[in-house]
Short mmCIF file of C-alpha atoms and ligand atoms in Angstrom, two decimals:
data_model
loop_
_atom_site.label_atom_id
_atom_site.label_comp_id
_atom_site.label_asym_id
_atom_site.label_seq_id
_atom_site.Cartn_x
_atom_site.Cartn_y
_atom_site.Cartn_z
CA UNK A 1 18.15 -7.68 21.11
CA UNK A 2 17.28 -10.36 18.61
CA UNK A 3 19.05 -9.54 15.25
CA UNK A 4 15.25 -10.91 12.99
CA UNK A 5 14.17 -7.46 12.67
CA UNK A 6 17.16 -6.15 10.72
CA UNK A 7 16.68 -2.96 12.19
CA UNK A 8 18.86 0.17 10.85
CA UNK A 9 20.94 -3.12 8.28
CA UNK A 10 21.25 -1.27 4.92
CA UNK A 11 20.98 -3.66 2.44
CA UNK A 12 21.03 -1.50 -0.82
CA UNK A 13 21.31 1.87 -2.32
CA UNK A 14 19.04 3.30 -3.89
CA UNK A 15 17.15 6.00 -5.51
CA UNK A 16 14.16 5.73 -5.35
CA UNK A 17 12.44 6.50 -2.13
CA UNK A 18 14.36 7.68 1.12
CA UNK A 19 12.37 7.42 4.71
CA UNK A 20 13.34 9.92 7.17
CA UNK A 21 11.62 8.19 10.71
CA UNK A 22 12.61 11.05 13.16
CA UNK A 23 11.40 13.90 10.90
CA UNK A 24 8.70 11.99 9.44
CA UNK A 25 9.98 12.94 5.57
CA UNK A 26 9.05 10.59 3.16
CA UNK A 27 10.87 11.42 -0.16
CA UNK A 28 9.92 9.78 -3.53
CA UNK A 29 12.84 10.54 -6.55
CA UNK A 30 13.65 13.47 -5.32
CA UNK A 31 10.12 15.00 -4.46
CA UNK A 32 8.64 15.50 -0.78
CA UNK A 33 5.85 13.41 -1.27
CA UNK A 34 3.32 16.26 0.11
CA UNK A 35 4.26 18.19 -2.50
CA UNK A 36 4.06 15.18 -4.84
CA UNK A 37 0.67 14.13 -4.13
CA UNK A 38 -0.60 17.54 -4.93
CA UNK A 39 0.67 17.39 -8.31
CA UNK A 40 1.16 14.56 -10.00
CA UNK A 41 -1.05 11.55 -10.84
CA UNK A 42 -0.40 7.86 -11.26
CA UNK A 43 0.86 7.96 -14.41
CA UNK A 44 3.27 10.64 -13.51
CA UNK A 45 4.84 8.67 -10.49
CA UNK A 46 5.24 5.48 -12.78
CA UNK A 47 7.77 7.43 -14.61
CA UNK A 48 9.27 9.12 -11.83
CA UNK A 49 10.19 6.20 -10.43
CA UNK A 50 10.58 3.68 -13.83
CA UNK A 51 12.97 6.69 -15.83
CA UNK A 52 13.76 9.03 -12.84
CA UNK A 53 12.13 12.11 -13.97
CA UNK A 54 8.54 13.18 -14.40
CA UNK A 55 6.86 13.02 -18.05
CA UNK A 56 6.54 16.18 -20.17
CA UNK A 57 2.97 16.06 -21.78
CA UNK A 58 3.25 14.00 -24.69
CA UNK A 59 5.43 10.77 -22.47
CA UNK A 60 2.39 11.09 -19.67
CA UNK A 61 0.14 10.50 -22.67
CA UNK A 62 1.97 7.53 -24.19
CA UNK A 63 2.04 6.05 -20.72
CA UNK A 64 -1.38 6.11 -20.21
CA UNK A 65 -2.33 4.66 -23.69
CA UNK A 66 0.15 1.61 -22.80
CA UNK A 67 -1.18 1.80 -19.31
CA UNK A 68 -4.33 1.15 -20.68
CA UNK A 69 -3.85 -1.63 -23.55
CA UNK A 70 -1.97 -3.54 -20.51
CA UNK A 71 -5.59 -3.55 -19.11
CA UNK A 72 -7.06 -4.81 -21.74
CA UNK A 73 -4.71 -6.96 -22.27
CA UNK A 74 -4.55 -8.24 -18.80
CA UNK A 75 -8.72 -8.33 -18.73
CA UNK A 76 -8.55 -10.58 -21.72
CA UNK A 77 -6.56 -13.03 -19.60
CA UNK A 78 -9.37 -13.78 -16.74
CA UNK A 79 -10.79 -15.94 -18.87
CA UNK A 80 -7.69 -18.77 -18.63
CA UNK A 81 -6.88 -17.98 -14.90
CA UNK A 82 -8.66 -20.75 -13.48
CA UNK A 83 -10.10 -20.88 -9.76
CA UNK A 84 -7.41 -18.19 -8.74
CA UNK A 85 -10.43 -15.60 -8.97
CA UNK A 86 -12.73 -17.86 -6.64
CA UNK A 87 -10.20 -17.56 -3.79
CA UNK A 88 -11.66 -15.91 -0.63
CA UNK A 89 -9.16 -13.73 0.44
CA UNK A 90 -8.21 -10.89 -2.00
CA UNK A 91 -4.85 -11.18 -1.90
CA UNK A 92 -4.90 -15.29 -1.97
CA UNK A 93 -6.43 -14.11 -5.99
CA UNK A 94 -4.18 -11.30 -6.54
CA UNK A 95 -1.37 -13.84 -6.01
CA UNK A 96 -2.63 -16.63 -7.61
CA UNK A 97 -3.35 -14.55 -10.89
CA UNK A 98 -0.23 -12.76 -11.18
CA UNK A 99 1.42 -15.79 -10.35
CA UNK A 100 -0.10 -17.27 -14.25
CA UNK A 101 1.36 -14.40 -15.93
CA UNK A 102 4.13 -15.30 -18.48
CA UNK A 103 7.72 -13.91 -18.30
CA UNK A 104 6.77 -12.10 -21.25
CA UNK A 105 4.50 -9.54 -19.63
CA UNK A 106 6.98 -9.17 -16.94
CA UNK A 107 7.72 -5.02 -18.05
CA UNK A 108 6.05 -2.51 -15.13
CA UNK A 109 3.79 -1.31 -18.10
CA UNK A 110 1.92 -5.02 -18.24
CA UNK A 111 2.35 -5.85 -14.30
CA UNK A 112 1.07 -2.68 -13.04
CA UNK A 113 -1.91 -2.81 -15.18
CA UNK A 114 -2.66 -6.96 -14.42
CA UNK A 115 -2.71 -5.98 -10.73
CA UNK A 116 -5.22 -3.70 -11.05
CA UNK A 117 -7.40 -5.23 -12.98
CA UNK A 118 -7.34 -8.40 -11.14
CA UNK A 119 -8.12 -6.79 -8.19
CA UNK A 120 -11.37 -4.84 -9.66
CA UNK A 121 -12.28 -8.38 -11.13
CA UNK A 122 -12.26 -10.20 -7.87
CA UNK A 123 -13.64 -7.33 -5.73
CA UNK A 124 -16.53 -7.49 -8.57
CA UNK A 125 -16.37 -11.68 -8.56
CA UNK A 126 -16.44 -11.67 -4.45
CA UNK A 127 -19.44 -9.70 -4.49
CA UNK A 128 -21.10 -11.45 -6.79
CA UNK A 129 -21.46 -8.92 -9.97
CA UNK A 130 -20.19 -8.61 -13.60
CA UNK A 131 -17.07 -7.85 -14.41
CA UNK A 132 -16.59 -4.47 -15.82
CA UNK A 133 -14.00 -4.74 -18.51
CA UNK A 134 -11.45 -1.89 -18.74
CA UNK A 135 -11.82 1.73 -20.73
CA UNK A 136 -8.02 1.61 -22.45
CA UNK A 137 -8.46 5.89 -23.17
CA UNK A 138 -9.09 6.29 -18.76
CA UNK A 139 -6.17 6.82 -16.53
CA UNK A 140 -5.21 4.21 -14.57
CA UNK A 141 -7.19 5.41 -11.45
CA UNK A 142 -9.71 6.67 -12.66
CA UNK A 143 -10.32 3.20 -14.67
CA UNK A 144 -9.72 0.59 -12.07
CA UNK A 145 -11.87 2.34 -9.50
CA UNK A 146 -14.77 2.22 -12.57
CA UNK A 147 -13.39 -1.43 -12.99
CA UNK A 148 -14.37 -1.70 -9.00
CA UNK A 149 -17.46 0.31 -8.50
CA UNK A 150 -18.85 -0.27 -12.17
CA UNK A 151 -20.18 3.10 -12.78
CA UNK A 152 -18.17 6.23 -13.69
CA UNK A 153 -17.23 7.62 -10.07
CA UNK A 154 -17.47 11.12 -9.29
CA UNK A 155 -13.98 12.95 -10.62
CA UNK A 156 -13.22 13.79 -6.66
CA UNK A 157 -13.17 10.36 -5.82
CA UNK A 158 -11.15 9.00 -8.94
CA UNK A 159 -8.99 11.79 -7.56
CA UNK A 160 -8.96 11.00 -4.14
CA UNK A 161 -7.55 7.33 -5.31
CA UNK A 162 -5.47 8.88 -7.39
CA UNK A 163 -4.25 10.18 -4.29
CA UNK A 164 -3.76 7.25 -2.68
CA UNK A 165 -1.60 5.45 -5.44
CA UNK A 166 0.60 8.53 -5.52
CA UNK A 167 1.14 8.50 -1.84
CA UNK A 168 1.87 4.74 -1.29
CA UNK A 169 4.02 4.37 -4.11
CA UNK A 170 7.39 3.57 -2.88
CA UNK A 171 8.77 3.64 0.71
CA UNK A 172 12.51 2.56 0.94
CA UNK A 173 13.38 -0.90 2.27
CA UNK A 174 9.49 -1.93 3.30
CA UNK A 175 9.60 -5.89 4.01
CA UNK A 176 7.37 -6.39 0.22
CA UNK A 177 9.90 -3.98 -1.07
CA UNK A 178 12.76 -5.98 -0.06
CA UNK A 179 10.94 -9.13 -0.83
CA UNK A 180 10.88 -7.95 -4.41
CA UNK A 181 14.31 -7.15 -4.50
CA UNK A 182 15.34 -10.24 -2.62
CA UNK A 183 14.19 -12.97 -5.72
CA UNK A 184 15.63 -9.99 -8.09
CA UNK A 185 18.38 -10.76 -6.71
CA UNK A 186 18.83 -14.15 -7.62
CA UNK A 187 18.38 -13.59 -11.28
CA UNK A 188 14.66 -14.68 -10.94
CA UNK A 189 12.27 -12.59 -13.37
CA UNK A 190 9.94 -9.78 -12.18
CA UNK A 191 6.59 -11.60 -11.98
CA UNK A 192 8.12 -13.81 -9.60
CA UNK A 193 9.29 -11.03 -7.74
CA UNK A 194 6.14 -9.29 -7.52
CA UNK A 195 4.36 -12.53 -6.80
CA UNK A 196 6.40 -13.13 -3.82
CA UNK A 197 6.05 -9.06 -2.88
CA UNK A 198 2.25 -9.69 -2.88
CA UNK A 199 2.86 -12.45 -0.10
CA UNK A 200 5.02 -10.19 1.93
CA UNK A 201 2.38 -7.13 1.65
CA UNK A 202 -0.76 -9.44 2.78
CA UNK A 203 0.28 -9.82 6.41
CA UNK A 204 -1.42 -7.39 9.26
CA UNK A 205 1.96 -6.23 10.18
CA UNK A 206 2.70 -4.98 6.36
CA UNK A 207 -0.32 -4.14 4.12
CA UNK A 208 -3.01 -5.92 5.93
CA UNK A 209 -3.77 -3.14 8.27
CA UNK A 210 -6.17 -1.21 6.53
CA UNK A 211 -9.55 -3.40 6.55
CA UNK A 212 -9.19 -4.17 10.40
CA UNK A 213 -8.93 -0.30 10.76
CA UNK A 214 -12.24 -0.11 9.36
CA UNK A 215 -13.13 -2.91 11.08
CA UNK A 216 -12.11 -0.44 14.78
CA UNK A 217 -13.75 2.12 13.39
CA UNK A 218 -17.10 0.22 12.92
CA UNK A 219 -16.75 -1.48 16.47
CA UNK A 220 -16.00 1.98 18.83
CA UNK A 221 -18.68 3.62 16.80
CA UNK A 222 -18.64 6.52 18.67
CA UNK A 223 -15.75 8.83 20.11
CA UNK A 224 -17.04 8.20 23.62
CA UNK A 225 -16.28 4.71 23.44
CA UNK A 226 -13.03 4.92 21.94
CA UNK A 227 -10.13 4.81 24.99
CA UNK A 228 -12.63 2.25 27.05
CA UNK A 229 -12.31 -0.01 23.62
CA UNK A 230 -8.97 0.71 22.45
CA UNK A 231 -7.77 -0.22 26.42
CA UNK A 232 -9.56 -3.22 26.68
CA UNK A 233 -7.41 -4.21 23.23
CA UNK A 234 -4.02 -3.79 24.29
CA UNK A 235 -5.17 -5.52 27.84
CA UNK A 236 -5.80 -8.34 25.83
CA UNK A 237 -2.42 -8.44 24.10
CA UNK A 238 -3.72 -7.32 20.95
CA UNK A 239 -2.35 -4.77 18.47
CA UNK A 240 -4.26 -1.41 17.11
CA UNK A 241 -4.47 -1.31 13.61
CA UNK A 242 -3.12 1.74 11.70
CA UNK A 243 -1.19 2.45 15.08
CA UNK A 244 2.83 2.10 15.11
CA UNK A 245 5.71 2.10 12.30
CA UNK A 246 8.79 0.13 12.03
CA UNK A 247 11.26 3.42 11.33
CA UNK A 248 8.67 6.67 12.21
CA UNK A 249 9.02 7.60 15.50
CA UNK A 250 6.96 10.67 14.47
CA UNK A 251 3.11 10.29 12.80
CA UNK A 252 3.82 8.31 9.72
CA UNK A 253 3.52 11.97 6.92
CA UNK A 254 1.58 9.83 4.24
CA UNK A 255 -1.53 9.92 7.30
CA UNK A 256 -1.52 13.77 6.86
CA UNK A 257 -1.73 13.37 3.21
CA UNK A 258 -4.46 10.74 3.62
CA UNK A 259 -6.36 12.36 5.64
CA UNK A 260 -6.49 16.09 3.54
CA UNK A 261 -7.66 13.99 0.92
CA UNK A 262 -10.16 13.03 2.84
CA UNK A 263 -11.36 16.58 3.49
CA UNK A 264 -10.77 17.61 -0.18
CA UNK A 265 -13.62 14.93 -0.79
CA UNK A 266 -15.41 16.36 1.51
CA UNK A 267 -15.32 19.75 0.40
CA UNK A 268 -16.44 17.90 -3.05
CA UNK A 269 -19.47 16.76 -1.27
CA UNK A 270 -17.90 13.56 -0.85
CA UNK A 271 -18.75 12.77 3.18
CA UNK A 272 -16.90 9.85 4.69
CA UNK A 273 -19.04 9.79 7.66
CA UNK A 274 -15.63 8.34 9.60
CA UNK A 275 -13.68 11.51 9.58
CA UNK A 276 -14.30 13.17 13.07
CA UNK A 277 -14.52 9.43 14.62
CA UNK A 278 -11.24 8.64 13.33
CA UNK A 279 -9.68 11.70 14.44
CA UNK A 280 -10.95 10.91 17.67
CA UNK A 281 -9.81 7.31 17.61
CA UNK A 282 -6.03 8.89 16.74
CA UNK A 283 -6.43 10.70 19.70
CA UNK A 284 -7.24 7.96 22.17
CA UNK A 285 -4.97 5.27 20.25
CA UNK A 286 -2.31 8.02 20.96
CA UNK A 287 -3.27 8.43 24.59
CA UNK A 288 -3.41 4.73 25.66
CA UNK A 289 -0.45 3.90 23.81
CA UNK A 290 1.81 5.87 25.04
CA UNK A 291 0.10 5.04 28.64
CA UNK A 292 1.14 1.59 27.82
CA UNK A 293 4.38 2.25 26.40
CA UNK A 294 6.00 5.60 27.57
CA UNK A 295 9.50 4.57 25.85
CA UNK A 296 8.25 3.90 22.41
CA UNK A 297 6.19 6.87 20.26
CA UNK A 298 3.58 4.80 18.38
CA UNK A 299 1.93 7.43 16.38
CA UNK A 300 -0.87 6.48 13.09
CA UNK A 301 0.53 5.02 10.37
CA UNK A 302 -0.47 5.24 6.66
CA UNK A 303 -3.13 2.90 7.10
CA UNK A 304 -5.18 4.94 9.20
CA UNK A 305 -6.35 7.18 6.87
CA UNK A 306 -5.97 4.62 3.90
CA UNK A 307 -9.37 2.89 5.22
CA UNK A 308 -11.14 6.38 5.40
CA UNK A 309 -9.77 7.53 2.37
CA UNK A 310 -10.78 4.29 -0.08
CA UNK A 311 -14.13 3.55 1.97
CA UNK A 312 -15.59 7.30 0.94
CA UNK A 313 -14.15 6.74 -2.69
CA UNK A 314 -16.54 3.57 -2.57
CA UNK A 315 -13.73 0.86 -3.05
CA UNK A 316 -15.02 -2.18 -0.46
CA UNK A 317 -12.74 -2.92 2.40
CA UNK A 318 -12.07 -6.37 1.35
CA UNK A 319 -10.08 -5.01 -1.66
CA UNK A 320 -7.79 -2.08 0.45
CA UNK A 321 -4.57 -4.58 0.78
CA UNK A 322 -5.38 -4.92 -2.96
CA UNK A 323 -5.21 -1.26 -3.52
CA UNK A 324 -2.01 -1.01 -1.45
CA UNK A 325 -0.94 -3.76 -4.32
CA UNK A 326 -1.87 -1.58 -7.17
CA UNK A 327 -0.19 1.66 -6.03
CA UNK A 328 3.34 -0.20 -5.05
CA UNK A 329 3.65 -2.84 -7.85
CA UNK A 330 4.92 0.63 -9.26
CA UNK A 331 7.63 0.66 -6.46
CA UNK A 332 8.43 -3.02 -6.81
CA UNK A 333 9.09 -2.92 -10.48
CA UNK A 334 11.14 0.18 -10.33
CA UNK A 335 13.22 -2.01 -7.47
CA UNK A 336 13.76 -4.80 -9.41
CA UNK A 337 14.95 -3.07 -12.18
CA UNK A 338 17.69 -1.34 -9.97
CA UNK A 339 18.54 -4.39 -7.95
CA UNK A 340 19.29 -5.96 -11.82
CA UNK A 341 21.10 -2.88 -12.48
CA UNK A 342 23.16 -2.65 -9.23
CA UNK A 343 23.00 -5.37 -6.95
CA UNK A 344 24.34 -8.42 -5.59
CA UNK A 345 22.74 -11.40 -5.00
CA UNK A 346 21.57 -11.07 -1.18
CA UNK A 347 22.06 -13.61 1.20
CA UNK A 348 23.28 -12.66 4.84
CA UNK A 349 23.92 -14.83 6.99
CA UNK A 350 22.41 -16.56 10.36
CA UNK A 351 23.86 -16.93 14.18
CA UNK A 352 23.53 -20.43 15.11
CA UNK A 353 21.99 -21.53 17.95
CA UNK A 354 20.81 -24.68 17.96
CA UNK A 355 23.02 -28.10 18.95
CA UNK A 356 26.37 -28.93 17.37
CA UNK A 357 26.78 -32.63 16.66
N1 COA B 1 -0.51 -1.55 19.11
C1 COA B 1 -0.08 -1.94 20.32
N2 COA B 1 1.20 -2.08 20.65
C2 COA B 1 2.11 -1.81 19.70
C3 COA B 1 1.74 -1.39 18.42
C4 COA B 1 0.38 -1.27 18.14
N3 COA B 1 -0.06 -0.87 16.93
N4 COA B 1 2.85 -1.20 17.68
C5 COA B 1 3.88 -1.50 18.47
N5 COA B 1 3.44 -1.85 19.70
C6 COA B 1 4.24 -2.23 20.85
C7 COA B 1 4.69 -3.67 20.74
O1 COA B 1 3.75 -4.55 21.33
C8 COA B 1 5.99 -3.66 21.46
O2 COA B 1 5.76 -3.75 22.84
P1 COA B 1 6.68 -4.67 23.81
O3 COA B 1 8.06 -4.06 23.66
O4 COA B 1 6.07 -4.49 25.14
O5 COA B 1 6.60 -6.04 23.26
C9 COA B 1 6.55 -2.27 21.19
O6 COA B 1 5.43 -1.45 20.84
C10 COA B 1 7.52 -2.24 20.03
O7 COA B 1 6.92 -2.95 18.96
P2 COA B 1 7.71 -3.78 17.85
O8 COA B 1 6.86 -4.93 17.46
O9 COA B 1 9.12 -4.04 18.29
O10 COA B 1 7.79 -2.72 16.73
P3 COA B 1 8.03 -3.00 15.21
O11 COA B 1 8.90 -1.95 14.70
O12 COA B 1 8.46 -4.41 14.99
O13 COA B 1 6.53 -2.88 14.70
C11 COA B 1 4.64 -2.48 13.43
C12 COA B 1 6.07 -2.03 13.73
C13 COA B 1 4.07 -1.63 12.29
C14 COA B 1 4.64 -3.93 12.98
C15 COA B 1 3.77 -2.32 14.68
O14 COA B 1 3.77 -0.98 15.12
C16 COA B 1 2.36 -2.85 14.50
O15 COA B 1 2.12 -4.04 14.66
N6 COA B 1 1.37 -1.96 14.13
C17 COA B 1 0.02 -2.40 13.90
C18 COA B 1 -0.12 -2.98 12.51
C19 COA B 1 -0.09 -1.91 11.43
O16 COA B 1 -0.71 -0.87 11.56
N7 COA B 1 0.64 -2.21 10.37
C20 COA B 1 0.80 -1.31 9.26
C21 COA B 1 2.19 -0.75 9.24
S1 COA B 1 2.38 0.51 8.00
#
């Protein structure tokens, strides 16, 4: 086999997230992350993963406050960003913007909050509406997805994103992940590693998976359709979306966790109007996949229910990579800081095989 995937290379140790891809675990710092997502919120995993431990009370609350100057703060900056907010693609303007930011707001505090509000801004911008500037006493998810929608969502969905930063927080040696702590690595400062980790996250095969799920969703329409439509995909060499992990040979855990949130909002009254169709679209992706390839479990990944989950709390599929962005800058920042604190500069090597003089 080709050695470009890097398949089962460990490359660092760490503690921060540990994947387990035959039981389908997914442990953050030391917590399952089911059990996790029930009970903490953003701020919470920000300093699980930036100290190691989870606030007391009064640290949660100091968090948030500098949580939510960093937006302001990082708001107050739009003005000098140029055209970077006019790009097309969300993540072309996440990059560009974070790109501009100094070395001196390189801390997790001030990059976690930029790439949330520069997201809300050019979801806003891209539609064509004001930008809603930032409420510094809000949590973090509960403000950006204000800073999106601009009106004061429903608790249940500010919860239900909450959710979905908790759950996508940090997931051992992802390729953004690595990315990050690849430029670390070098000596290079954290905006450029979080620049770079934006790159790595935009492509289908990484964070860009959640949109065209929505995308499937829209186009089978109906259950009935879905095995007929999912077929004539893979006939045509093509990939399904949300379908298939790197290291889970098992249904990626963070879809279960997705997808309860999704009932919890609709228990709330919340109705994604998706659920059942996407349940049935698991089904049939299932079926025809493993049709296709016996050998290889390809089970749903976490984007599956990421594009249910954030279309029913109202955020606009053009901004989901976006969101992915704004839950694991988190992860990023805590992995540069260990990489700093206990790494090497990484640089492995090549086989050559092209011509010798
Ligand atoms: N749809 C159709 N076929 C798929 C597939 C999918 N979603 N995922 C994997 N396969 C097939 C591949 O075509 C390949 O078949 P082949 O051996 O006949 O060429 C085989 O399964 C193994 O795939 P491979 O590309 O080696 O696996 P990987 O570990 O490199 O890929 C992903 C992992 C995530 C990139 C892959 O499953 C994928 O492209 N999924 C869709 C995109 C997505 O949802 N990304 C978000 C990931 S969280």
């Amino acid at each position: 086999m080709s050695a470009g995937g890097l398949e089962g290379v460990v490359v660092a140790d760490t503690r921060l997230s540990d994947v387990d891809g035959e039981q389908g675990r997914l442990i953050v710092a030391g917590y399952e992350i089911e059990a996790l997502t029930g009970i903490a919120t953003f701020e919470d995993v920000c300093s699980l993963l930036w100290d190691g431990k989870l606030p007391g009370a009064a640290d949660c609350e100091r968090l948030r406050a500098a949580l939510g100057a960093a937006r302001v703060r990082a708001f107050a900056r739009i003005g000098s960003l140029g055209d970077a907010l006019e790009a097309t693609d969300g993540m072309d303007a996440l990059r560009g913007c974070i790109a501009q930011l100094p070395s001196g707001e390189e801390d997790p505090v001030s990059l976690t909050a930029a790439v949330g509000v520069f997201a809300a801004a050019w979801g806003r911008q891209h539609a064509g509406r004001a930008l809603v500037a930032p409420d510094a006493s809000a949590g973090h998810a509960a403000d950006v997805l204000r800073m999106i929608r601009g009106d004061a969502a429903p608790a249940a969905c500010a919860s239900g994103l909450e959710a979905y930063l908790v759950t996508v927080v940090d997931h051992g040696m992802n390729a953004s992940t690595f990315t990050a702590r690849v430029v670390a690595s070098t000596g290079s400062d954290a905006v450029s590693a979080v620049t770079a980790a934006i790159g790595a996250l935009k492509g289908p095969l990484h964070g860009g998976a959640p949109g065209p799920v929505l995308d499937m969703l829209d186009a089978i329409g109906v259950p009935e359709r879905a095995s007929e439509w999912l077929s004539e995909r893979l006939a045509a060499g093509q990939r399904i979306m949300g379908m298939g992990h790197r290291i889970y040979r098992v249904r990626d855990p963070r879809a279960l966790v997705l997808e309860k949130a999704v009932e919890r909002l609709e228990s709330a009254g919340i109705h994604s109007g998706r659920l059942a169709l996407a349940r049935a679209v698991e089904h049939a992706a299932e079926g025809v996949l493993k049709a296709r390839h016996p050998d290889r479990p390809l089970h749903a990944n976490v984007e599956f229910y990421t594009a249910v989950l954030l279309d029913t709390v109202g955020v606009p599929r053009e901004l989901f990579s976006s969101m992915f962005a704004a839950s694991r800058v988190v992860g990023w920042c805590a992995h540069v800081a260990e990489q700093r604190a206990t790494g090497r500069l990484i640089r492995p090597g090549a086989r050559y095989v092209g011509p010798r003089p």
